[in-house]
Amino acid sequence: MNDKPILYSFRRCPYAMRARLAWMISGMTCEIREVKLSAKPEAMLEISPKGTVPVLLLADGEVVEQSLDIMRWALGQSDPEGWLQREDGDLIARNDGEFKQHLDHYKYPERHGSDPLEARTKAGEFLMLLNARLAAHGQLVSKGRGLADMAIMPFVRQFSAVDRAWFDAQPWPDLRAWLDGHLASTLFASIMLRLKPWSEGDAPIAFGAAHRSE
């Protein structure tokens, strides 16, 4: 049993980013443990043998292993901006399915034996859809940021970083403005803290809105 929930995370992982975004906006506090993916801590593997981040260990011993489930759990406790009202399950599923596959084939062609330009073109079809949504609403579901935006944005960030000059030259100005706005936000800055990988016996590091600078 723990006094506070424990969130196992990895700074650059888009799945972990979206979990941290929801946790931060919820206003709750947890202990955060940065994971070195090449040397995953036994404490994490004992509660989640799948060995991927994020993983949330609740104070009562319950384990939440999927990033979207962590987002929904945190927002189910406290949702001050109404993110749960701005969720689009079909759009998120398309992001996590076909777009993520094309993203991986674009970013890591040597791992997948893929044609990165073909993968980039296919990924761009989804990004054009997002651009059309954003042109209409400013955010993916309505005018305010919500769960759909924060579940998808880290993956668009990862895609854009492969070749930012190419990304900026594409006909999706609303997508660029949306991405850059979220990347420049206080919220995003607050979840991108740099931590050394956690080891057994390390002092707890608190993570939550109480530690966010406005």
mmCIF file with all atom_site columns, C-alpha atoms in Angstrom:
data_model
loop_
_atom_site.group_PDB
_atom_site.id
_atom_site.type_symbol
_atom_site.label_atom_id
_atom_site.label_alt_id
_atom_site.label_comp_id
_atom_site.label_asym_id
_atom_site.label_entity_id
_atom_site.label_seq_id
_atom_site.pdbx_PDB_ins_code
_atom_site.Cartn_x
_atom_site.Cartn_y
_atom_site.Cartn_z
_atom_site.occupancy
_atom_site.B_iso_or_equiv
_atom_site.pdbx_formal_charge
_atom_site.auth_seq_id
_atom_site.auth_comp_id
_atom_site.auth_asym_id
_atom_site.auth_atom_id
_atom_site.pdbx_PDB_model_num
ATOM 1   C CA . MET A 1 1   ? 0.000   0.000  0.000   1.00 0.00 ? 1   MET A CA 1
ATOM 2   C CA . ASN A 1 2   ? 1.306   3.448  -0.894  1.00 0.00 ? 2   ASN A CA 1
ATOM 3   C CA . ASP A 1 3   ? 0.418   6.855  0.472   1.00 0.00 ? 3   ASP A CA 1
ATOM 4   C CA . LYS A 1 4   ? 0.219   8.234  -3.077  1.00 0.00 ? 4   LYS A CA 1
ATOM 5   C CA . PRO A 1 5   ? -0.209  6.684  -6.515  1.00 0.00 ? 5   PRO A CA 1
ATOM 6   C CA . ILE A 1 6   ? 3.004   5.904  -8.373  1.00 0.00 ? 6   ILE A CA 1
ATOM 7   C CA . LEU A 1 7   ? 3.342   6.705  -12.063 1.00 0.00 ? 7   LEU A CA 1
ATOM 8   C CA . TYR A 1 8   ? 6.054   4.935  -14.027 1.00 0.00 ? 8   TYR A CA 1
ATOM 9   C CA . SER A 1 9   ? 6.887   7.078  -17.029 1.00 0.00 ? 9   SER A CA 1
ATOM 10  C CA . PHE A 1 10  ? 9.434   7.895  -19.726 1.00 0.00 ? 10  PHE A CA 1
ATOM 11  C CA . ARG A 1 11  ? 9.870   11.517 -20.697 1.00 0.00 ? 11  ARG A CA 1
ATOM 12  C CA . ARG A 1 12  ? 9.839   11.153 -24.495 1.00 0.00 ? 12  ARG A CA 1
ATOM 13  C CA . CYS A 1 13  ? 7.222   8.405  -24.868 1.00 0.00 ? 13  CYS A CA 1
ATOM 14  C CA . PRO A 1 14  ? 4.004   9.824  -26.390 1.00 0.00 ? 14  PRO A CA 1
ATOM 15  C CA . TYR A 1 15  ? 1.870   7.352  -24.454 1.00 0.00 ? 15  TYR A CA 1
ATOM 16  C CA . ALA A 1 16  ? 3.483   8.461  -21.204 1.00 0.00 ? 16  ALA A CA 1
ATOM 17  C CA . MET A 1 17  ? 3.135   12.118 -22.215 1.00 0.00 ? 17  MET A CA 1
ATOM 18  C CA . ARG A 1 18  ? -0.606  11.883 -22.600 1.00 0.00 ? 18  ARG A CA 1
ATOM 19  C CA . ALA A 1 19  ? -0.963  10.150 -19.248 1.00 0.00 ? 19  ALA A CA 1
ATOM 20  C CA . ARG A 1 20  ? 1.084   12.900 -17.595 1.00 0.00 ? 20  ARG A CA 1
ATOM 21  C CA . LEU A 1 21  ? -0.972  15.616 -19.315 1.00 0.00 ? 21  LEU A CA 1
ATOM 22  C CA . ALA A 1 22  ? -4.219  14.236 -17.913 1.00 0.00 ? 22  ALA A CA 1
ATOM 23  C CA . TRP A 1 23  ? -2.695  13.694 -14.498 1.00 0.00 ? 23  TRP A CA 1
ATOM 24  C CA . MET A 1 24  ? -1.335  17.218 -14.361 1.00 0.00 ? 24  MET A CA 1
ATOM 25  C CA . ILE A 1 25  ? -4.609  18.848 -15.383 1.00 0.00 ? 25  ILE A CA 1
ATOM 26  C CA . SER A 1 26  ? -6.523  16.753 -12.840 1.00 0.00 ? 26  SER A CA 1
ATOM 27  C CA . GLY A 1 27  ? -4.781  18.629 -10.033 1.00 0.00 ? 27  GLY A CA 1
ATOM 28  C CA . MET A 1 28  ? -3.815  15.467 -8.162  1.00 0.00 ? 28  MET A CA 1
ATOM 29  C CA . THR A 1 29  ? -0.348  14.514 -6.957  1.00 0.00 ? 29  THR A CA 1
ATOM 30  C CA . CYS A 1 30  ? 1.478   11.245 -7.404  1.00 0.00 ? 30  CYS A CA 1
ATOM 31  C CA . GLU A 1 31  ? 5.018   9.941  -7.150  1.00 0.00 ? 31  GLU A CA 1
ATOM 32  C CA . ILE A 1 32  ? 6.677   9.821  -10.558 1.00 0.00 ? 32  ILE A CA 1
ATOM 33  C CA . ARG A 1 33  ? 9.373   7.322  -11.464 1.00 0.00 ? 33  ARG A CA 1
ATOM 34  C CA . GLU A 1 34  ? 11.334  7.838  -14.665 1.00 0.00 ? 34  GLU A CA 1
ATOM 35  C CA . VAL A 1 35  ? 12.085  4.538  -16.375 1.00 0.00 ? 35  VAL A CA 1
ATOM 36  C CA . LYS A 1 36  ? 15.203  3.681  -18.352 1.00 0.00 ? 36  LYS A CA 1
ATOM 37  C CA . LEU A 1 37  ? 13.750  1.457  -21.048 1.00 0.00 ? 37  LEU A CA 1
ATOM 38  C CA . SER A 1 38  ? 16.929  -0.586 -21.407 1.00 0.00 ? 38  SER A CA 1
ATOM 39  C CA . ALA A 1 39  ? 16.988  -1.295 -17.661 1.00 0.00 ? 39  ALA A CA 1
ATOM 40  C CA . LYS A 1 40  ? 13.381  -1.442 -16.481 1.00 0.00 ? 40  LYS A CA 1
ATOM 41  C CA . PRO A 1 41  ? 13.043  -1.550 -12.701 1.00 0.00 ? 41  PRO A CA 1
ATOM 42  C CA . GLU A 1 42  ? 11.925  -4.807 -11.127 1.00 0.00 ? 42  GLU A CA 1
ATOM 43  C CA . ALA A 1 43  ? 9.344   -2.929 -9.062  1.00 0.00 ? 43  ALA A CA 1
ATOM 44  C CA . MET A 1 44  ? 7.561   -1.950 -12.287 1.00 0.00 ? 44  MET A CA 1
ATOM 45  C CA . LEU A 1 45  ? 7.865   -5.374 -13.907 1.00 0.00 ? 45  LEU A CA 1
ATOM 46  C CA . GLU A 1 46  ? 6.413   -7.020 -10.814 1.00 0.00 ? 46  GLU A CA 1
ATOM 47  C CA . ILE A 1 47  ? 3.174   -5.055 -11.132 1.00 0.00 ? 47  ILE A CA 1
ATOM 48  C CA . SER A 1 48  ? 3.132   -4.902 -14.940 1.00 0.00 ? 48  SER A CA 1
ATOM 49  C CA . PRO A 1 49  ? 5.065   -7.670 -16.698 1.00 0.00 ? 49  PRO A CA 1
ATOM 50  C CA . LYS A 1 50  ? 4.275   -6.154 -20.118 1.00 0.00 ? 50  LYS A CA 1
ATOM 51  C CA . GLY A 1 51  ? 7.166   -3.801 -19.403 1.00 0.00 ? 51  GLY A CA 1
ATOM 52  C CA . THR A 1 52  ? 5.873   -0.724 -21.189 1.00 0.00 ? 52  THR A CA 1
ATOM 53  C CA . VAL A 1 53  ? 5.127   2.744  -19.876 1.00 0.00 ? 53  VAL A CA 1
ATOM 54  C CA . PRO A 1 54  ? 3.069   4.361  -18.565 1.00 0.00 ? 54  PRO A CA 1
ATOM 55  C CA . VAL A 1 55  ? 1.970   2.268  -15.605 1.00 0.00 ? 55  VAL A CA 1
ATOM 56  C CA . LEU A 1 56  ? -0.003  3.679  -12.674 1.00 0.00 ? 56  LEU A CA 1
ATOM 57  C CA . LEU A 1 57  ? 0.038   1.949  -9.289  1.00 0.00 ? 57  LEU A CA 1
ATOM 58  C CA . LEU A 1 58  ? -2.824  3.263  -7.183  1.00 0.00 ? 58  LEU A CA 1
ATOM 59  C CA . ALA A 1 59  ? -2.660  3.697  -3.431  1.00 0.00 ? 59  ALA A CA 1
ATOM 60  C CA . ASP A 1 60  ? -4.902  0.655  -2.901  1.00 0.00 ? 60  ASP A CA 1
ATOM 61  C CA . GLY A 1 61  ? -2.665  -1.582 -5.018  1.00 0.00 ? 61  GLY A CA 1
ATOM 62  C CA . GLU A 1 62  ? -4.741  -1.485 -8.217  1.00 0.00 ? 62  GLU A CA 1
ATOM 63  C CA . VAL A 1 63  ? -2.650  -1.254 -11.389 1.00 0.00 ? 63  VAL A CA 1
ATOM 64  C CA . VAL A 1 64  ? -3.710  0.761  -14.459 1.00 0.00 ? 64  VAL A CA 1
ATOM 65  C CA . GLU A 1 65  ? -1.555  -0.275 -17.406 1.00 0.00 ? 65  GLU A CA 1
ATOM 66  C CA . GLN A 1 66  ? -2.865  1.542  -20.478 1.00 0.00 ? 66  GLN A CA 1
ATOM 67  C CA . SER A 1 67  ? -2.274  5.218  -21.180 1.00 0.00 ? 67  SER A CA 1
ATOM 68  C CA . LEU A 1 68  ? -5.886  6.006  -22.126 1.00 0.00 ? 68  LEU A CA 1
ATOM 69  C CA . ASP A 1 69  ? -7.129  4.207  -19.026 1.00 0.00 ? 69  ASP A CA 1
ATOM 70  C CA . ILE A 1 70  ? -4.749  6.299  -16.914 1.00 0.00 ? 70  ILE A CA 1
ATOM 71  C CA . MET A 1 71  ? -6.083  9.458  -18.552 1.00 0.00 ? 71  MET A CA 1
ATOM 72  C CA . ARG A 1 72  ? -9.680  8.452  -17.925 1.00 0.00 ? 72  ARG A CA 1
ATOM 73  C CA . TRP A 1 73  ? -8.997  7.350  -14.363 1.00 0.00 ? 73  TRP A CA 1
ATOM 74  C CA . ALA A 1 74  ? -7.300  10.631 -13.460 1.00 0.00 ? 74  ALA A CA 1
ATOM 75  C CA . LEU A 1 75  ? -9.993  12.724 -15.119 1.00 0.00 ? 75  LEU A CA 1
ATOM 76  C CA . GLY A 1 76  ? -12.652 10.595 -13.481 1.00 0.00 ? 76  GLY A CA 1
ATOM 77  C CA . GLN A 1 77  ? -11.325 11.801 -10.127 1.00 0.00 ? 77  GLN A CA 1
ATOM 78  C CA . SER A 1 78  ? -11.024 15.452 -11.161 1.00 0.00 ? 78  SER A CA 1
ATOM 79  C CA . ASP A 1 79  ? -11.702 17.043 -14.539 1.00 0.00 ? 79  ASP A CA 1
ATOM 80  C CA . PRO A 1 80  ? -11.580 20.826 -14.057 1.00 0.00 ? 80  PRO A CA 1
ATOM 81  C CA . GLU A 1 81  ? -11.545 21.627 -17.797 1.00 0.00 ? 81  GLU A CA 1
ATOM 82  C CA . GLY A 1 82  ? -14.109 19.030 -18.828 1.00 0.00 ? 82  GLY A CA 1
ATOM 83  C CA . TRP A 1 83  ? -11.696 16.959 -20.934 1.00 0.00 ? 83  TRP A CA 1
ATOM 84  C CA . LEU A 1 84  ? -13.875 13.859 -20.739 1.00 0.00 ? 84  LEU A CA 1
ATOM 85  C CA . GLN A 1 85  ? -16.624 15.771 -22.548 1.00 0.00 ? 85  GLN A CA 1
ATOM 86  C CA . ARG A 1 86  ? -14.233 16.253 -25.478 1.00 0.00 ? 86  ARG A CA 1
ATOM 87  C CA . GLU A 1 87  ? -13.227 12.703 -26.241 1.00 0.00 ? 87  GLU A CA 1
ATOM 88  C CA . ASP A 1 88  ? -13.566 11.092 -29.667 1.00 0.00 ? 88  ASP A CA 1
ATOM 89  C CA . GLY A 1 89  ? -12.908 7.381  -29.318 1.00 0.00 ? 89  GLY A CA 1
ATOM 90  C CA . ASP A 1 90  ? -12.932 6.683  -33.042 1.00 0.00 ? 90  ASP A CA 1
ATOM 91  C CA . LEU A 1 91  ? -10.417 9.421  -33.791 1.00 0.00 ? 91  LEU A CA 1
ATOM 92  C CA . ILE A 1 92  ? -8.117  8.290  -30.982 1.00 0.00 ? 92  ILE A CA 1
ATOM 93  C CA . ALA A 1 93  ? -8.371  4.684  -32.171 1.00 0.00 ? 93  ALA A CA 1
ATOM 94  C CA . ARG A 1 94  ? -7.353  5.768  -35.664 1.00 0.00 ? 94  ARG A CA 1
ATOM 95  C CA . ASN A 1 95  ? -4.407  7.664  -34.187 1.00 0.00 ? 95  ASN A CA 1
ATOM 96  C CA . ASP A 1 96  ? -3.309  4.703  -32.082 1.00 0.00 ? 96  ASP A CA 1
ATOM 97  C CA . GLY A 1 97  ? -3.803  2.277  -34.962 1.00 0.00 ? 97  GLY A CA 1
ATOM 98  C CA . GLU A 1 98  ? -3.084  3.277  -38.522 1.00 0.00 ? 98  GLU A CA 1
ATOM 99  C CA . PHE A 1 99  ? -1.394  6.621  -37.835 1.00 0.00 ? 99  PHE A CA 1
ATOM 100 C CA . LYS A 1 100 ? 0.947   5.180  -35.202 1.00 0.00 ? 100 LYS A CA 1
ATOM 101 C CA . GLN A 1 101 ? 1.883   2.372  -37.585 1.00 0.00 ? 101 GLN A CA 1
ATOM 102 C CA . HIS A 1 102 ? 2.678   4.816  -40.390 1.00 0.00 ? 102 HIS A CA 1
ATOM 103 C CA . LEU A 1 103 ? 4.575   7.019  -37.926 1.00 0.00 ? 103 LEU A CA 1
ATOM 104 C CA . ASP A 1 104 ? 6.756   4.099  -36.838 1.00 0.00 ? 104 ASP A CA 1
ATOM 105 C CA . HIS A 1 105 ? 7.419   3.095  -40.452 1.00 0.00 ? 105 HIS A CA 1
ATOM 106 C CA . TYR A 1 106 ? 8.351   6.693  -41.252 1.00 0.00 ? 106 TYR A CA 1
ATOM 107 C CA . LYS A 1 107 ? 10.565  7.299  -38.231 1.00 0.00 ? 107 LYS A CA 1
ATOM 108 C CA . TYR A 1 108 ? 12.167  3.845  -38.011 1.00 0.00 ? 108 TYR A CA 1
ATOM 109 C CA . PRO A 1 109 ? 12.270  2.432  -41.569 1.00 0.00 ? 109 PRO A CA 1
ATOM 110 C CA . GLU A 1 110 ? 15.308  0.291  -40.775 1.00 0.00 ? 110 GLU A CA 1
ATOM 111 C CA . ARG A 1 111 ? 13.368  -1.520 -38.040 1.00 0.00 ? 111 ARG A CA 1
ATOM 112 C CA . HIS A 1 112 ? 10.362  -2.219 -40.225 1.00 0.00 ? 112 HIS A CA 1
ATOM 113 C CA . GLY A 1 113 ? 11.912  -2.610 -43.661 1.00 0.00 ? 113 GLY A CA 1
ATOM 114 C CA . SER A 1 114 ? 9.581   0.139  -44.815 1.00 0.00 ? 114 SER A CA 1
ATOM 115 C CA . ASP A 1 115 ? 9.628   2.949  -47.350 1.00 0.00 ? 115 ASP A CA 1
ATOM 116 C CA . PRO A 1 116 ? 9.656   6.077  -45.154 1.00 0.00 ? 116 PRO A CA 1
ATOM 117 C CA . LEU A 1 117 ? 8.272   8.358  -47.866 1.00 0.00 ? 117 LEU A CA 1
ATOM 118 C CA . GLU A 1 118 ? 5.336   6.049  -48.524 1.00 0.00 ? 118 GLU A CA 1
ATOM 119 C CA . ALA A 1 119 ? 4.655   5.849  -44.797 1.00 0.00 ? 119 ALA A CA 1
ATOM 120 C CA . ARG A 1 120 ? 4.866   9.624  -44.513 1.00 0.00 ? 120 ARG A CA 1
ATOM 121 C CA . THR A 1 121 ? 2.339   10.059 -47.307 1.00 0.00 ? 121 THR A CA 1
ATOM 122 C CA . LYS A 1 122 ? -0.102  7.637  -45.682 1.00 0.00 ? 122 LYS A CA 1
ATOM 123 C CA . ALA A 1 123 ? 0.310   9.320  -42.295 1.00 0.00 ? 123 ALA A CA 1
ATOM 124 C CA . GLY A 1 124 ? -0.363  12.649 -43.951 1.00 0.00 ? 124 GLY A CA 1
ATOM 125 C CA . GLU A 1 125 ? -3.903  11.543 -44.826 1.00 0.00 ? 125 GLU A CA 1
ATOM 126 C CA . PHE A 1 126 ? -4.748  11.402 -41.123 1.00 0.00 ? 126 PHE A CA 1
ATOM 127 C CA . LEU A 1 127 ? -3.059  14.730 -40.502 1.00 0.00 ? 127 LEU A CA 1
ATOM 128 C CA . MET A 1 128 ? -5.148  16.350 -43.219 1.00 0.00 ? 128 MET A CA 1
ATOM 129 C CA . LEU A 1 129 ? -8.235  15.050 -41.435 1.00 0.00 ? 129 LEU A CA 1
ATOM 130 C CA . LEU A 1 130 ? -7.008  16.600 -38.207 1.00 0.00 ? 130 LEU A CA 1
ATOM 131 C CA . ASN A 1 131 ? -6.319  19.880 -39.991 1.00 0.00 ? 131 ASN A CA 1
ATOM 132 C CA . ALA A 1 132 ? -9.898  19.981 -41.274 1.00 0.00 ? 132 ALA A CA 1
ATOM 133 C CA . ARG A 1 133 ? -11.220 19.337 -37.764 1.00 0.00 ? 133 ARG A CA 1
ATOM 134 C CA . LEU A 1 134 ? -9.036  22.090 -36.357 1.00 0.00 ? 134 LEU A CA 1
ATOM 135 C CA . ALA A 1 135 ? -10.035 24.563 -39.059 1.00 0.00 ? 135 ALA A CA 1
ATOM 136 C CA . ALA A 1 136 ? -13.631 24.092 -37.964 1.00 0.00 ? 136 ALA A CA 1
ATOM 137 C CA . HIS A 1 137 ? -13.229 24.065 -34.182 1.00 0.00 ? 137 HIS A CA 1
ATOM 138 C CA . GLY A 1 138 ? -9.766  25.257 -33.144 1.00 0.00 ? 138 GLY A CA 1
ATOM 139 C CA . GLN A 1 139 ? -9.383  22.006 -31.186 1.00 0.00 ? 139 GLN A CA 1
ATOM 140 C CA . LEU A 1 140 ? -10.268 18.493 -32.278 1.00 0.00 ? 140 LEU A CA 1
ATOM 141 C CA . VAL A 1 141 ? -13.739 18.271 -30.744 1.00 0.00 ? 141 VAL A CA 1
ATOM 142 C CA . SER A 1 142 ? -14.735 21.821 -29.846 1.00 0.00 ? 142 SER A CA 1
ATOM 143 C CA . LYS A 1 143 ? -13.191 25.162 -28.957 1.00 0.00 ? 143 LYS A CA 1
ATOM 144 C CA . GLY A 1 144 ? -11.602 23.954 -25.725 1.00 0.00 ? 144 GLY A CA 1
ATOM 145 C CA . ARG A 1 145 ? -8.760  21.473 -25.392 1.00 0.00 ? 145 ARG A CA 1
ATOM 146 C CA . GLY A 1 146 ? -9.883  18.035 -24.336 1.00 0.00 ? 146 GLY A CA 1
ATOM 147 C CA . LEU A 1 147 ? -8.969  14.395 -24.028 1.00 0.00 ? 147 LEU A CA 1
ATOM 148 C CA . ALA A 1 148 ? -8.857  13.858 -27.795 1.00 0.00 ? 148 ALA A CA 1
ATOM 149 C CA . ASP A 1 149 ? -6.368  16.700 -28.255 1.00 0.00 ? 149 ASP A CA 1
ATOM 150 C CA . MET A 1 150 ? -4.072  15.518 -25.487 1.00 0.00 ? 150 MET A CA 1
ATOM 151 C CA . ALA A 1 151 ? -4.275  11.865 -26.487 1.00 0.00 ? 151 ALA A CA 1
ATOM 152 C CA . ILE A 1 152 ? -3.267  12.644 -30.087 1.00 0.00 ? 152 ILE A CA 1
ATOM 153 C CA . MET A 1 153 ? -0.965  15.672 -29.829 1.00 0.00 ? 153 MET A CA 1
ATOM 154 C CA . PRO A 1 154 ? 2.136   13.802 -28.528 1.00 0.00 ? 154 PRO A CA 1
ATOM 155 C CA . PHE A 1 155 ? 2.070   11.552 -31.597 1.00 0.00 ? 155 PHE A CA 1
ATOM 156 C CA . VAL A 1 156 ? 1.763   14.503 -33.993 1.00 0.00 ? 156 VAL A CA 1
ATOM 157 C CA . ARG A 1 157 ? 4.692   16.071 -32.131 1.00 0.00 ? 157 ARG A CA 1
ATOM 158 C CA . GLN A 1 158 ? 6.744   12.935 -32.714 1.00 0.00 ? 158 GLN A CA 1
ATOM 159 C CA . PHE A 1 159 ? 5.820   12.874 -36.396 1.00 0.00 ? 159 PHE A CA 1
ATOM 160 C CA . SER A 1 160 ? 6.665   16.548 -36.902 1.00 0.00 ? 160 SER A CA 1
ATOM 161 C CA . ALA A 1 161 ? 10.083  16.135 -35.309 1.00 0.00 ? 161 ALA A CA 1
ATOM 162 C CA . VAL A 1 162 ? 11.276  13.620 -37.916 1.00 0.00 ? 162 VAL A CA 1
ATOM 163 C CA . ASP A 1 163 ? 11.576  16.391 -40.516 1.00 0.00 ? 163 ASP A CA 1
ATOM 164 C CA . ARG A 1 164 ? 10.209  19.662 -39.172 1.00 0.00 ? 164 ARG A CA 1
ATOM 165 C CA . ALA A 1 165 ? 11.073  21.646 -42.309 1.00 0.00 ? 165 ALA A CA 1
ATOM 166 C CA . TRP A 1 166 ? 9.005   19.251 -44.439 1.00 0.00 ? 166 TRP A CA 1
ATOM 167 C CA . PHE A 1 167 ? 6.182   19.264 -41.881 1.00 0.00 ? 167 PHE A CA 1
ATOM 168 C CA . ASP A 1 168 ? 6.056   23.066 -41.874 1.00 0.00 ? 168 ASP A CA 1
ATOM 169 C CA . ALA A 1 169 ? 5.840   23.165 -45.660 1.00 0.00 ? 169 ALA A CA 1
ATOM 170 C CA . GLN A 1 170 ? 2.668   21.049 -45.813 1.00 0.00 ? 170 GLN A CA 1
ATOM 171 C CA . PRO A 1 171 ? -0.848  22.478 -46.357 1.00 0.00 ? 171 PRO A CA 1
ATOM 172 C CA . TRP A 1 172 ? -2.038  22.051 -42.794 1.00 0.00 ? 172 TRP A CA 1
ATOM 173 C CA . PRO A 1 173 ? -1.685  25.498 -41.155 1.00 0.00 ? 173 PRO A CA 1
ATOM 174 C CA . ASP A 1 174 ? -4.341  24.808 -38.530 1.00 0.00 ? 174 ASP A CA 1
ATOM 175 C CA . LEU A 1 175 ? -2.564  21.621 -37.483 1.00 0.00 ? 175 LEU A CA 1
ATOM 176 C CA . ARG A 1 176 ? 0.740   23.464 -37.130 1.00 0.00 ? 176 ARG A CA 1
ATOM 177 C CA . ALA A 1 177 ? -0.857  26.229 -35.083 1.00 0.00 ? 177 ALA A CA 1
ATOM 178 C CA . TRP A 1 178 ? -2.589  23.681 -32.845 1.00 0.00 ? 178 TRP A CA 1
ATOM 179 C CA . LEU A 1 179 ? 0.592   21.683 -32.300 1.00 0.00 ? 179 LEU A CA 1
ATOM 180 C CA . ASP A 1 180 ? 2.781   24.712 -31.651 1.00 0.00 ? 180 ASP A CA 1
ATOM 181 C CA . GLY A 1 181 ? 0.211   26.182 -29.287 1.00 0.00 ? 181 GLY A CA 1
ATOM 182 C CA . HIS A 1 182 ? 0.144   23.057 -27.160 1.00 0.00 ? 182 HIS A CA 1
ATOM 183 C CA . LEU A 1 183 ? 3.928   22.673 -27.223 1.00 0.00 ? 183 LEU A CA 1
ATOM 184 C CA . ALA A 1 184 ? 4.319   26.275 -26.016 1.00 0.00 ? 184 ALA A CA 1
ATOM 185 C CA . SER A 1 185 ? 1.782   25.864 -23.207 1.00 0.00 ? 185 SER A CA 1
ATOM 186 C CA . THR A 1 186 ? 2.556   25.917 -19.521 1.00 0.00 ? 186 THR A CA 1
ATOM 187 C CA . LEU A 1 187 ? 0.807   22.577 -19.240 1.00 0.00 ? 187 LEU A CA 1
ATOM 188 C CA . PHE A 1 188 ? 3.145   20.876 -21.701 1.00 0.00 ? 188 PHE A CA 1
ATOM 189 C CA . ALA A 1 189 ? 6.234   22.437 -20.147 1.00 0.00 ? 189 ALA A CA 1
ATOM 190 C CA . SER A 1 190 ? 5.123   21.176 -16.738 1.00 0.00 ? 190 SER A CA 1
ATOM 191 C CA . ILE A 1 191 ? 4.997   17.528 -17.830 1.00 0.00 ? 191 ILE A CA 1
ATOM 192 C CA . MET A 1 192 ? 8.375   17.523 -19.615 1.00 0.00 ? 192 MET A CA 1
ATOM 193 C CA . LEU A 1 193 ? 10.562  17.685 -16.530 1.00 0.00 ? 193 LEU A CA 1
ATOM 194 C CA . ARG A 1 194 ? 13.932  15.976 -16.834 1.00 0.00 ? 194 ARG A CA 1
ATOM 195 C CA . LEU A 1 195 ? 14.486  13.263 -14.246 1.00 0.00 ? 195 LEU A CA 1
ATOM 196 C CA . LYS A 1 196 ? 17.196  10.701 -13.729 1.00 0.00 ? 196 LYS A CA 1
ATOM 197 C CA . PRO A 1 197 ? 16.051  7.091  -14.033 1.00 0.00 ? 197 PRO A CA 1
ATOM 198 C CA . TRP A 1 198 ? 14.506  5.832  -10.815 1.00 0.00 ? 198 TRP A CA 1
ATOM 199 C CA . SER A 1 199 ? 16.251  3.194  -8.699  1.00 0.00 ? 199 SER A CA 1
ATOM 200 C CA . GLU A 1 200 ? 15.037  1.339  -5.632  1.00 0.00 ? 200 GLU A CA 1
ATOM 201 C CA . GLY A 1 201 ? 15.695  3.456  -2.556  1.00 0.00 ? 201 GLY A CA 1
ATOM 202 C CA . ASP A 1 202 ? 15.550  6.821  -4.323  1.00 0.00 ? 202 ASP A CA 1
ATOM 203 C CA . ALA A 1 203 ? 13.681  9.609  -2.562  1.00 0.00 ? 203 ALA A CA 1
ATOM 204 C CA . PRO A 1 204 ? 10.136  10.045 -3.948  1.00 0.00 ? 204 PRO A CA 1
ATOM 205 C CA . ILE A 1 205 ? 9.598   12.807 -6.513  1.00 0.00 ? 205 ILE A CA 1
ATOM 206 C CA . ALA A 1 206 ? 6.171   14.420 -6.443  1.00 0.00 ? 206 ALA A CA 1
ATOM 207 C CA . PHE A 1 207 ? 4.365   15.109 -9.703  1.00 0.00 ? 207 PHE A CA 1
ATOM 208 C CA . GLY A 1 208 ? 1.214   17.168 -10.005 1.00 0.00 ? 208 GLY A CA 1
ATOM 209 C CA . ALA A 1 209 ? -0.385  20.563 -10.372 1.00 0.00 ? 209 ALA A CA 1
ATOM 210 C CA . ALA A 1 210 ? 0.879   21.721 -6.981  1.00 0.00 ? 210 ALA A CA 1
ATOM 211 C CA . HIS A 1 211 ? 4.398   21.606 -8.471  1.00 0.00 ? 211 HIS A CA 1
ATOM 212 C CA . ARG A 1 212 ? 3.515   23.389 -11.712 1.00 0.00 ? 212 ARG A CA 1
ATOM 213 C CA . SER A 1 213 ? 4.724   26.918 -12.292 1.00 0.00 ? 213 SER A CA 1
ATOM 214 C CA . GLU A 1 214 ? 2.054   29.088 -13.920 1.00 0.00 ? 214 GLU A CA 1
#
